[in-house]
Short mmCIF file of C-alpha atoms in Angstrom, two decimals:
data_model
loop_
_atom_site.label_atom_id
_atom_site.label_comp_id
_atom_site.label_asym_id
_atom_site.label_seq_id
_atom_site.Cartn_x
_atom_site.Cartn_y
_atom_site.Cartn_z
CA MET A 1 0.12 -0.04 0.02
CA VAL A 2 2.76 2.48 1.02
CA ARG A 3 4.61 1.76 -2.25
CA ASN A 4 1.54 2.31 -4.31
CA ALA A 5 0.55 5.57 -2.46
CA THR A 6 4.05 6.89 -2.78
CA SER A 7 3.98 6.18 -6.62
CA SER A 8 0.66 7.95 -6.89
CA MET A 9 2.07 10.94 -4.93
CA PHE A 10 5.03 11.11 -7.12
CA ALA A 11 2.85 10.81 -10.34
CA LEU A 12 0.59 13.43 -9.14
CA VAL A 13 3.36 15.93 -8.21
CA TRP A 14 5.32 15.32 -11.43
CA LEU A 15 2.45 15.74 -13.62
CA ASN A 16 1.20 18.80 -11.84
CA LEU A 17 4.94 20.39 -11.78
CA LEU A 18 5.11 19.64 -15.50
CA SER A 19 2.10 21.46 -16.29
CA ILE A 20 2.80 24.36 -13.97
CA LEU A 21 6.32 24.77 -15.61
CA ALA A 22 4.85 24.42 -19.18
CA ILE A 23 2.02 27.18 -18.83
CA PRO A 24 4.32 30.08 -18.81
CA LEU A 25 6.18 28.77 -21.96
CA TYR A 26 2.86 27.99 -23.70
CA ILE A 27 1.66 31.52 -22.99
CA LYS A 28 5.12 32.97 -24.05
CA ILE A 29 4.99 30.99 -27.36
CA LEU A 30 1.28 31.06 -28.22
CA GLY A 31 0.32 34.55 -26.66
CA VAL A 32 -2.46 35.05 -23.98
CA SER A 33 -5.33 35.04 -26.52
CA GLU A 34 -4.35 31.84 -28.33
CA TRP A 35 -3.57 30.15 -25.02
CA GLY A 36 -7.25 31.25 -24.16
CA ILE A 37 -8.29 29.01 -27.21
CA VAL A 38 -6.43 26.08 -25.85
CA ALA A 39 -8.05 26.81 -22.56
CA ALA A 40 -11.35 26.78 -24.13
CA CYS A 41 -10.75 23.50 -25.68
CA VAL A 42 -9.52 21.89 -22.36
CA SER A 43 -12.63 23.18 -20.64
CA LEU A 44 -14.62 20.59 -22.93
CA GLN A 45 -13.01 17.89 -20.73
CA ILE A 46 -16.01 18.34 -18.69
CA ILE A 47 -18.18 16.61 -21.29
CA ALA A 48 -16.05 13.42 -20.81
CA ASN A 49 -16.28 13.66 -16.99
CA PHE A 50 -20.21 13.62 -17.26
CA VAL A 51 -20.27 10.90 -19.71
CA ASP A 52 -17.91 8.77 -17.36
CA ALA A 53 -20.28 9.46 -14.36
CA GLY A 54 -18.85 6.65 -12.16
CA PHE A 55 -17.62 4.03 -14.82
CA SER A 56 -14.05 4.58 -14.26
CA GLN A 57 -14.55 4.51 -10.40
CA ILE A 58 -16.56 0.99 -10.67
CA VAL A 59 -13.98 -0.66 -12.98
CA PRO A 60 -11.14 -0.89 -10.39
CA ARG A 61 -13.52 -2.30 -7.86
CA TRP A 62 -14.69 -5.02 -10.03
CA VAL A 63 -11.35 -5.92 -11.32
CA ALA A 64 -10.03 -6.20 -7.77
CA THR A 65 -12.58 -8.86 -6.82
CA ALA A 66 -11.39 -11.01 -9.84
CA ALA A 67 -7.57 -10.43 -9.09
CA GLY A 68 -5.67 -13.46 -10.05
CA ASN A 69 -8.52 -15.09 -12.06
CA ILE A 70 -7.26 -14.51 -15.80
CA LYS A 71 -10.26 -15.85 -17.46
CA LEU A 72 -12.53 -13.51 -15.43
CA LEU A 73 -10.60 -10.41 -15.96
CA ARG A 74 -10.56 -11.19 -19.68
CA SER A 75 -14.34 -11.34 -19.56
CA TYR A 76 -14.60 -8.01 -17.61
CA LEU A 77 -12.15 -6.59 -20.35
CA ILE A 78 -14.43 -7.65 -23.12
CA LEU A 79 -17.55 -5.96 -21.50
CA PHE A 80 -15.80 -2.94 -20.27
CA ARG A 81 -14.06 -2.26 -23.72
CA ARG A 82 -17.49 -2.36 -25.29
CA ILE A 83 -18.98 0.00 -23.01
CA PHE A 84 -16.11 2.39 -23.04
CA PHE A 85 -15.80 2.30 -26.61
CA VAL A 86 -19.38 3.39 -27.27
CA LEU A 87 -19.07 6.25 -24.56
CA ALA A 88 -15.83 7.46 -26.20
CA LEU A 89 -17.69 7.52 -29.55
CA PHE A 90 -20.64 9.33 -28.34
CA ILE A 91 -18.16 12.10 -26.89
CA PHE A 92 -16.31 12.11 -30.32
CA ILE A 93 -19.52 12.51 -32.41
CA LEU A 94 -21.00 15.14 -29.77
CA LEU A 95 -17.93 17.29 -30.09
CA GLN A 96 -17.67 17.06 -33.88
CA SER A 97 -21.19 17.90 -34.46
CA SER A 98 -21.18 20.80 -31.91
CA ALA A 99 -17.78 22.32 -32.83
CA SER A 100 -19.08 25.10 -34.95
CA TYR A 101 -21.84 26.01 -32.53
CA LEU A 102 -19.36 25.93 -29.59
CA ALA A 103 -16.63 28.15 -31.28
CA HIS A 104 -18.96 30.68 -32.95
CA ASP A 105 -21.91 30.89 -30.44
CA TRP A 106 -21.10 29.68 -27.06
CA PHE A 107 -17.63 30.94 -26.32
CA VAL A 108 -17.05 34.64 -26.69
CA THR A 109 -14.67 34.92 -29.66
CA SER A 110 -13.98 37.15 -32.64
CA LEU A 111 -14.39 35.70 -36.02
CA ALA A 112 -10.68 34.69 -36.35
CA GLU A 113 -10.50 33.15 -32.86
CA ALA A 114 -13.76 31.21 -33.59
CA GLU A 115 -12.28 29.58 -36.71
CA ALA A 116 -9.05 28.51 -34.96
CA LEU A 117 -11.12 27.31 -31.93
CA GLU A 118 -13.49 25.34 -34.08
CA LEU A 119 -10.39 23.36 -35.70
CA ALA A 120 -8.86 22.99 -32.24
CA ILE A 121 -12.20 21.57 -31.01
CA ARG A 122 -12.46 18.87 -33.74
CA ILE A 123 -8.85 17.89 -33.09
CA PHE A 124 -9.35 17.86 -29.28
CA ALA A 125 -12.35 15.27 -29.87
CA PHE A 126 -9.92 12.70 -31.18
CA GLN A 127 -7.86 13.22 -27.74
CA LEU A 128 -10.85 12.84 -25.79
CA PHE A 129 -11.72 9.76 -27.61
CA PHE A 130 -8.25 8.09 -26.85
CA GLN A 131 -7.99 9.31 -23.29
CA PHE A 132 -11.57 7.95 -22.58
CA ILE A 133 -10.73 4.52 -23.60
CA ASN A 134 -7.35 4.58 -22.03
CA SER A 135 -9.08 5.39 -18.54
CA LEU A 136 -10.38 1.86 -18.99
CA TYR A 137 -6.91 0.29 -19.07
CA ILE A 138 -5.74 2.62 -16.17
CA GLY A 139 -8.64 1.38 -14.16
CA PHE A 140 -7.65 -2.30 -14.72
CA TRP A 141 -4.20 -1.46 -13.58
CA PHE A 142 -5.23 0.13 -10.46
CA GLY A 143 -7.70 -2.66 -9.75
CA MET A 144 -5.03 -5.19 -10.21
CA ALA A 145 -2.77 -3.28 -7.57
CA GLN A 146 -0.43 -2.20 -10.44
CA GLN A 147 -0.34 1.40 -9.55
CA VAL A 148 3.51 1.73 -9.69
CA ALA A 149 3.68 0.60 -13.36
CA VAL A 150 0.77 2.44 -14.67
CA ASN A 151 1.82 5.74 -12.82
CA ALA A 152 5.38 5.27 -14.60
CA ARG A 153 3.74 5.15 -18.06
CA THR A 154 1.45 7.99 -17.36
CA CYS A 155 4.34 10.04 -16.24
CA LEU A 156 6.17 9.12 -19.23
CA PHE A 157 3.71 10.05 -21.60
CA GLY A 158 2.75 13.24 -19.76
CA THR A 159 6.49 14.10 -20.13
CA ILE A 160 6.51 13.45 -23.84
CA LYS A 161 3.53 15.38 -24.65
CA HIS A 162 4.71 18.57 -23.07
CA VAL A 163 8.26 18.31 -24.36
CA VAL A 164 7.02 17.41 -27.85
CA ALA A 165 4.38 20.32 -27.68
CA ILE A 166 6.98 23.08 -26.41
CA SER A 167 9.33 21.91 -28.96
CA VAL A 168 7.01 21.95 -32.14
CA LEU A 169 5.28 25.13 -31.18
CA PHE A 170 8.60 26.92 -30.53
CA PHE A 171 10.64 25.56 -33.61
CA ILE A 172 7.93 25.05 -36.21
CA GLN A 173 4.58 26.63 -35.66
CA SER A 174 2.78 28.27 -32.90
CA ALA A 175 -0.85 27.58 -33.26
CA PRO A 176 -3.64 26.11 -31.01
CA TRP A 177 -4.53 23.37 -33.47
CA LEU A 178 -0.99 21.98 -33.39
CA TYR A 179 -1.04 21.95 -29.69
CA THR A 180 -4.20 19.83 -29.49
CA LEU A 181 -2.79 17.73 -32.37
CA ILE A 182 0.22 16.86 -30.55
CA PHE A 183 -1.65 15.97 -27.34
CA ALA A 184 -4.18 13.82 -29.38
CA ALA A 185 -1.13 11.76 -30.82
CA VAL A 186 0.47 11.23 -27.53
CA ALA A 187 -2.87 9.96 -26.08
CA PHE A 188 -3.16 7.70 -28.85
CA LEU A 189 0.34 6.34 -28.29
CA GLU A 190 -0.35 6.00 -24.42
CA LEU A 191 -3.63 4.06 -25.30
CA ALA A 192 -1.89 1.67 -27.58
CA ALA A 193 0.96 0.98 -24.94
CA ASN A 194 -1.57 0.24 -22.24
CA PHE A 195 -3.76 -1.96 -24.62
CA GLN A 196 -0.67 -3.97 -25.70
CA ILE A 197 0.79 -4.46 -22.26
CA LEU A 198 -2.41 -5.45 -20.67
CA GLU A 199 -3.37 -7.95 -23.63
CA ARG A 200 -0.10 -9.56 -22.95
CA VAL A 201 -0.70 -9.76 -19.21
CA LEU A 202 -4.04 -11.27 -19.69
CA ARG A 203 -3.18 -13.66 -22.35
CA ASP A 204 -4.77 -16.99 -21.78
CA ASP A 205 -3.94 -20.23 -23.42
CA ALA A 206 -7.47 -21.61 -22.83
CA GLY A 207 -8.72 -19.75 -25.67
CA SER A 208 -11.79 -17.56 -26.51
CA HIS A 209 -14.48 -20.21 -25.89
CA ALA A 210 -13.50 -20.48 -22.24
CA GLU A 211 -13.53 -16.68 -21.81
CA THR A 212 -16.97 -16.55 -23.48
CA ALA A 213 -18.13 -19.28 -20.94
CA VAL A 214 -17.08 -17.25 -18.14
CA PHE A 215 -18.29 -14.33 -19.44
CA ASN A 216 -21.88 -15.64 -19.76
CA GLU A 217 -21.73 -17.54 -16.47
CA LYS A 218 -20.37 -14.81 -14.21
CA LEU A 219 -20.88 -11.35 -15.84
CA LYS A 220 -24.16 -9.58 -15.51
CA LEU A 221 -24.44 -6.52 -17.39
CA ASN A 222 -27.51 -5.22 -15.74
CA HIS A 223 -25.78 -5.51 -12.21
CA PHE A 224 -22.92 -3.46 -13.35
CA LEU A 225 -24.96 -0.81 -14.92
CA LYS A 226 -27.17 -0.69 -11.93
CA GLU A 227 -24.14 -0.18 -9.69
CA VAL A 228 -23.00 2.54 -11.96
CA LEU A 229 -26.26 4.15 -12.04
CA ILE A 230 -26.52 4.36 -8.24
CA LEU A 231 -23.15 5.94 -7.96
CA SER A 232 -23.48 8.22 -11.13
CA VAL A 233 -26.63 10.15 -9.52
CA SER A 234 -24.43 11.54 -6.74
CA ILE A 235 -21.35 11.98 -8.99
CA ILE A 236 -23.12 13.89 -11.68
CA ILE A 237 -24.59 16.21 -9.15
CA GLY A 238 -21.37 16.68 -7.36
CA LEU A 239 -19.48 17.26 -10.73
CA SER A 240 -22.07 19.57 -11.90
CA ALA A 241 -21.38 21.86 -8.86
CA SER A 242 -17.60 21.60 -9.31
CA GLN A 243 -17.76 22.46 -12.92
CA LEU A 244 -20.20 25.53 -12.63
CA ASP A 245 -17.38 27.84 -12.66
CA ARG A 246 -16.16 26.81 -16.13
CA ILE A 247 -19.53 26.38 -17.49
CA VAL A 248 -20.52 29.87 -16.59
CA LEU A 249 -17.24 31.58 -17.42
CA SER A 250 -17.06 29.91 -20.93
CA ALA A 251 -20.14 31.66 -22.05
CA THR A 252 -19.50 35.04 -20.47
CA LEU A 253 -15.75 35.76 -20.51
CA SER A 254 -13.61 36.19 -23.64
CA VAL A 255 -11.16 33.66 -24.70
CA LYS A 256 -8.33 35.69 -23.24
CA GLU A 257 -10.00 36.20 -19.92
CA LEU A 258 -10.74 32.34 -19.83
CA GLY A 259 -7.20 31.77 -20.41
CA ILE A 260 -6.19 33.71 -17.47
CA TYR A 261 -8.69 32.08 -15.22
CA ALA A 262 -7.24 28.47 -16.62
CA VAL A 263 -3.90 29.62 -15.60
CA MET A 264 -4.86 30.61 -11.99
CA PHE A 265 -7.07 27.40 -11.57
CA SER A 266 -4.36 25.29 -12.67
CA VAL A 267 -2.57 26.23 -9.50
CA ALA A 268 -5.78 25.76 -7.46
CA ALA A 269 -6.14 22.25 -9.01
CA ALA A 270 -2.73 21.25 -8.28
CA VAL A 271 -3.10 22.25 -4.42
CA LEU A 272 -6.49 20.61 -4.42
CA GLN A 273 -5.07 17.16 -5.72
CA LEU A 274 -2.25 17.14 -3.12
CA GLN A 275 -4.55 15.70 -0.39
CA SER A 276 -5.80 12.85 -2.70
CA PRO A 277 -2.89 10.40 -2.76
CA TRP A 278 -2.86 10.57 1.10
CA MET A 279 -6.51 10.21 1.51
CA LYS A 280 -6.71 7.24 -0.71
CA ALA A 281 -3.88 5.44 1.17
CA ASN A 282 -5.44 6.03 4.41
CA PHE A 283 -8.89 5.29 3.25
CA PRO A 284 -9.01 1.57 3.84
CA ASN A 285 -7.78 1.99 7.52
CA LEU A 286 -10.56 4.49 7.97
CA VAL A 287 -13.16 2.09 6.66
CA LYS A 288 -11.88 -0.63 8.91
CA ASN A 289 -11.89 1.70 11.96
CA VAL A 290 -15.48 2.92 11.30
CA LYS A 291 -16.64 -0.70 10.82
CA GLU A 292 -14.92 -1.81 14.17
CA ASN A 293 -16.15 1.28 16.23
CA THR A 294 -19.24 2.72 14.12
CA PHE A 295 -17.10 5.92 13.91
CA PRO A 296 -13.62 7.12 13.74
CA THR A 297 -11.73 6.81 16.89
CA ALA A 298 -9.89 9.86 18.39
CA SER A 299 -6.54 8.50 16.90
CA GLN A 300 -8.15 8.09 13.58
CA PHE A 301 -9.48 11.57 13.58
CA LEU A 302 -5.96 12.77 14.60
CA ILE A 303 -4.46 10.88 11.57
CA ILE A 304 -7.16 12.29 9.02
CA ILE A 305 -6.82 15.93 10.39
CA SER A 306 -3.08 15.82 10.34
CA GLY A 307 -3.14 14.84 6.70
CA CYS A 308 -5.56 17.82 6.12
CA LEU A 309 -3.18 20.29 7.73
CA VAL A 310 -0.16 19.10 5.87
CA PHE A 311 -1.61 18.36 2.54
CA GLY A 312 -4.42 20.56 2.46
CA LEU A 313 -4.51 23.83 4.64
CA LEU A 314 -0.58 24.37 4.61
CA PRO A 315 -0.18 24.52 0.88
CA CYS A 316 -3.13 26.74 0.62
CA PHE A 317 -1.78 29.23 3.28
CA ILE A 318 1.55 29.28 1.43
CA VAL A 319 0.18 30.04 -1.91
CA TYR A 320 -2.30 32.59 -0.48
CA THR A 321 0.57 34.41 1.54
CA TYR A 322 3.27 34.34 -1.11
CA CYS A 323 0.90 34.81 -3.95
CA ASP A 324 2.82 37.86 -5.57
CA LEU A 325 6.11 36.18 -5.25
CA ILE A 326 4.93 32.86 -6.76
CA LEU A 327 3.21 34.59 -9.63
CA ASP A 328 5.98 36.71 -10.38
CA ILE A 329 8.70 33.74 -10.44
CA TRP A 330 6.31 31.42 -12.29
CA LEU A 331 4.87 33.78 -15.03
CA ASN A 332 7.38 36.71 -15.33
CA ASN A 333 4.28 38.69 -16.59
CA ASN A 334 2.95 41.66 -14.66
CA ASP A 335 -0.28 41.89 -16.30
CA LEU A 336 -1.23 38.31 -16.04
CA ARG A 337 -0.16 38.67 -12.26
CA ASP A 338 -2.27 41.69 -11.53
CA ALA A 339 -5.31 40.26 -13.52
CA GLY A 340 -5.09 36.83 -11.89
CA LYS A 341 -3.82 37.29 -8.18
CA PRO A 342 -7.23 38.33 -6.79
CA VAL A 343 -8.98 35.25 -8.17
CA LEU A 344 -6.32 32.94 -7.09
CA LYS A 345 -6.48 34.26 -3.39
CA ILE A 346 -10.31 33.47 -3.37
CA LEU A 347 -9.53 29.86 -4.88
CA MET A 348 -7.03 29.23 -2.22
CA ILE A 349 -9.48 30.28 0.50
CA SER A 350 -12.05 27.85 -1.27
CA ILE A 351 -9.57 24.90 -1.55
CA GLY A 352 -8.61 25.36 2.16
CA LEU A 353 -12.32 25.05 2.97
CA ASN A 354 -12.57 22.01 0.59
CA SER A 355 -9.54 20.34 2.35
CA ILE A 356 -11.62 20.46 5.69
CA TYR A 357 -14.70 19.12 4.02
CA SER A 358 -12.81 16.33 2.44
CA VAL A 359 -12.01 15.00 5.84
CA LEU A 360 -15.71 14.98 6.55
CA TYR A 361 -16.60 13.48 3.29
CA GLN A 362 -14.19 10.66 3.76
CA ILE A 363 -15.75 9.71 7.02
CA ILE A 364 -19.37 9.93 5.59
CA ILE A 365 -18.29 7.66 2.82
CA ALA A 366 -16.34 5.20 5.20
CA SER A 367 -19.73 5.22 7.20
CA SER A 368 -21.78 4.20 3.99
CA LYS A 369 -23.82 7.36 4.13
CA ASP A 370 -24.33 7.65 0.38
CA LYS A 371 -27.65 9.63 0.80
CA ILE A 372 -25.87 12.17 2.88
CA VAL A 373 -23.30 12.69 0.25
CA LEU A 374 -26.27 13.15 -2.29
CA ALA A 375 -28.12 15.58 -0.12
CA ILE A 376 -25.06 17.65 0.36
CA ASN A 377 -24.35 17.76 -3.25
CA ILE A 378 -27.78 18.71 -4.20
CA PHE A 379 -27.87 21.52 -1.53
CA SER A 380 -24.35 22.85 -2.38
CA THR A 381 -25.29 22.74 -6.14
CA GLY A 382 -28.65 24.55 -5.45
CA THR A 383 -27.10 27.24 -3.31
CA THR A 384 -24.31 27.85 -5.83
CA LEU A 385 -26.79 27.99 -8.71
CA VAL A 386 -28.88 30.71 -6.85
CA PHE A 387 -25.55 32.75 -6.37
CA ILE A 388 -24.92 32.59 -9.95
CA ILE A 389 -28.34 33.70 -10.82
CA PHE A 390 -28.00 36.95 -8.88
CA ALA A 391 -24.28 37.44 -9.35
CA ASP A 392 -22.78 40.37 -11.11
CA GLU A 393 -21.46 39.14 -14.67
CA ASN A 394 -19.11 42.06 -14.58
CA LEU A 395 -17.06 40.48 -11.81
CA GLY A 396 -15.20 38.76 -14.79
CA VAL A 397 -12.58 36.12 -13.57
CA LEU A 398 -13.51 36.81 -9.96
CA LEU A 399 -16.89 35.25 -10.65
CA GLY A 400 -15.13 31.87 -10.96
CA GLY A 401 -13.55 32.36 -7.53
CA TYR A 402 -16.68 33.36 -5.91
CA ILE A 403 -18.62 30.34 -7.41
CA TRP A 404 -16.17 28.00 -5.73
CA LEU A 405 -16.12 29.89 -2.68
CA VAL A 406 -19.98 29.45 -2.24
CA LEU A 407 -19.71 25.79 -3.25
CA THR A 408 -17.06 24.82 -0.78
CA THR A 409 -18.54 26.92 2.13
CA SER A 410 -21.97 25.43 1.72
CA GLN A 411 -20.46 21.76 1.49
CA LEU A 412 -18.61 22.50 4.65
CA ILE A 413 -21.42 23.88 6.59
CA CYS A 414 -23.48 20.66 5.62
CA GLY A 415 -20.68 18.46 6.61
CA LEU A 416 -20.22 20.20 10.04
CA ILE A 417 -23.95 19.91 10.57
CA TRP A 418 -23.88 16.11 10.03
CA LEU A 419 -20.79 15.92 12.08
CA LEU A 420 -22.29 17.73 15.10
CA MET A 421 -25.47 15.39 14.63
CA GLN A 422 -23.27 12.40 14.99
CA PHE A 423 -21.60 13.71 18.19
CA ASN A 424 -25.01 14.53 19.54
CA SER A 425 -26.23 11.08 18.78
CA ARG A 426 -23.37 9.49 20.15
CA TYR A 427 -23.66 11.71 23.30
CA ARG A 428 -27.25 10.50 23.97
CA GLN A 429 -26.50 7.04 23.44
CA SER A 430 -23.58 7.12 26.11
CA ARG A 431 -26.12 8.89 28.61
CA ASN A 432 -28.56 6.07 28.02
#
């Protein structure tokens, strides 16, 4: 567990570091406006996130239950590959058919920007197609407890795409479509590598008839889809809330302003993810602790709160306090620094609140209180939508920061109310 957790932490840090170091170079090579076109394309990742809606989270769980059974794992692969291909094809067709509308009518662009954006979106559709199918293979590796190997490949291809993109944009041509083409090509190569390696690992001498027999006997498609559906409702609502800033800003900001927000949010996203590997590594212990004691013990509380302080609140405090210095060193662009600093500070406050809520969220999930998560997501999404309706669009990029602040504050308030109710319930039980 420690080895896998360390590998995941290294991969997270490495990929985020690559992105953070590459962004100033992309902005310098492309310019702020053309980087905004790239940011507009990347924001469409939200479509894949919605279509996924729990599939990639269920796959590792099913694979883990069949660990060591090659025939059953191949049967799972047959089923999941069909599902993921259909979903990826849906994403591809949706983007290709809506590329013109998105570029000319949804995003705020000039005619020249719209034409460049439409071409970039059409190429980006290929990237999402390859990435979505690849998420199946990554899910398989995680379910088979092979995080070290898959994280190494992810870091390798992540490094390749940035090195090649920067080199081509600098030495050949600086254009948004070329950026998306390179990323799509590397995504295809990563998919091909994971496909070949997994096929080799799951090669079975028993033949296809044995695989089909296992598939017919042990796999229940309806059961899988039902499991995904139950999880998807909560995930889609929570995902909708977390993506509201990009949905709203994509239709209200110019692509240049959208690019500025994307730069600042990349920092916030990197800080937000720091807590994830530690939480995932500790989660099995938390589940066991809750199962044995019906609620986390004081020592378990201390562990998860310590993780929150070290990996959540401390990084937020550092970025908030030294915001000017960090942006100066990182971007070396006074205009970008001045335009982005206010929203970055708001995002850091929001991420700090989210770090505290993440502790409560882990306890709720470990306690199998799925309906509580659903209720919190519904309430926080509704509260955020009300804020958006009455918010002043003239806030510009600040609107994205305030959307996150309202969302995380409402989630934390709900989480604290649930926690107080649990303490109150346990206090009453102890008195009785």
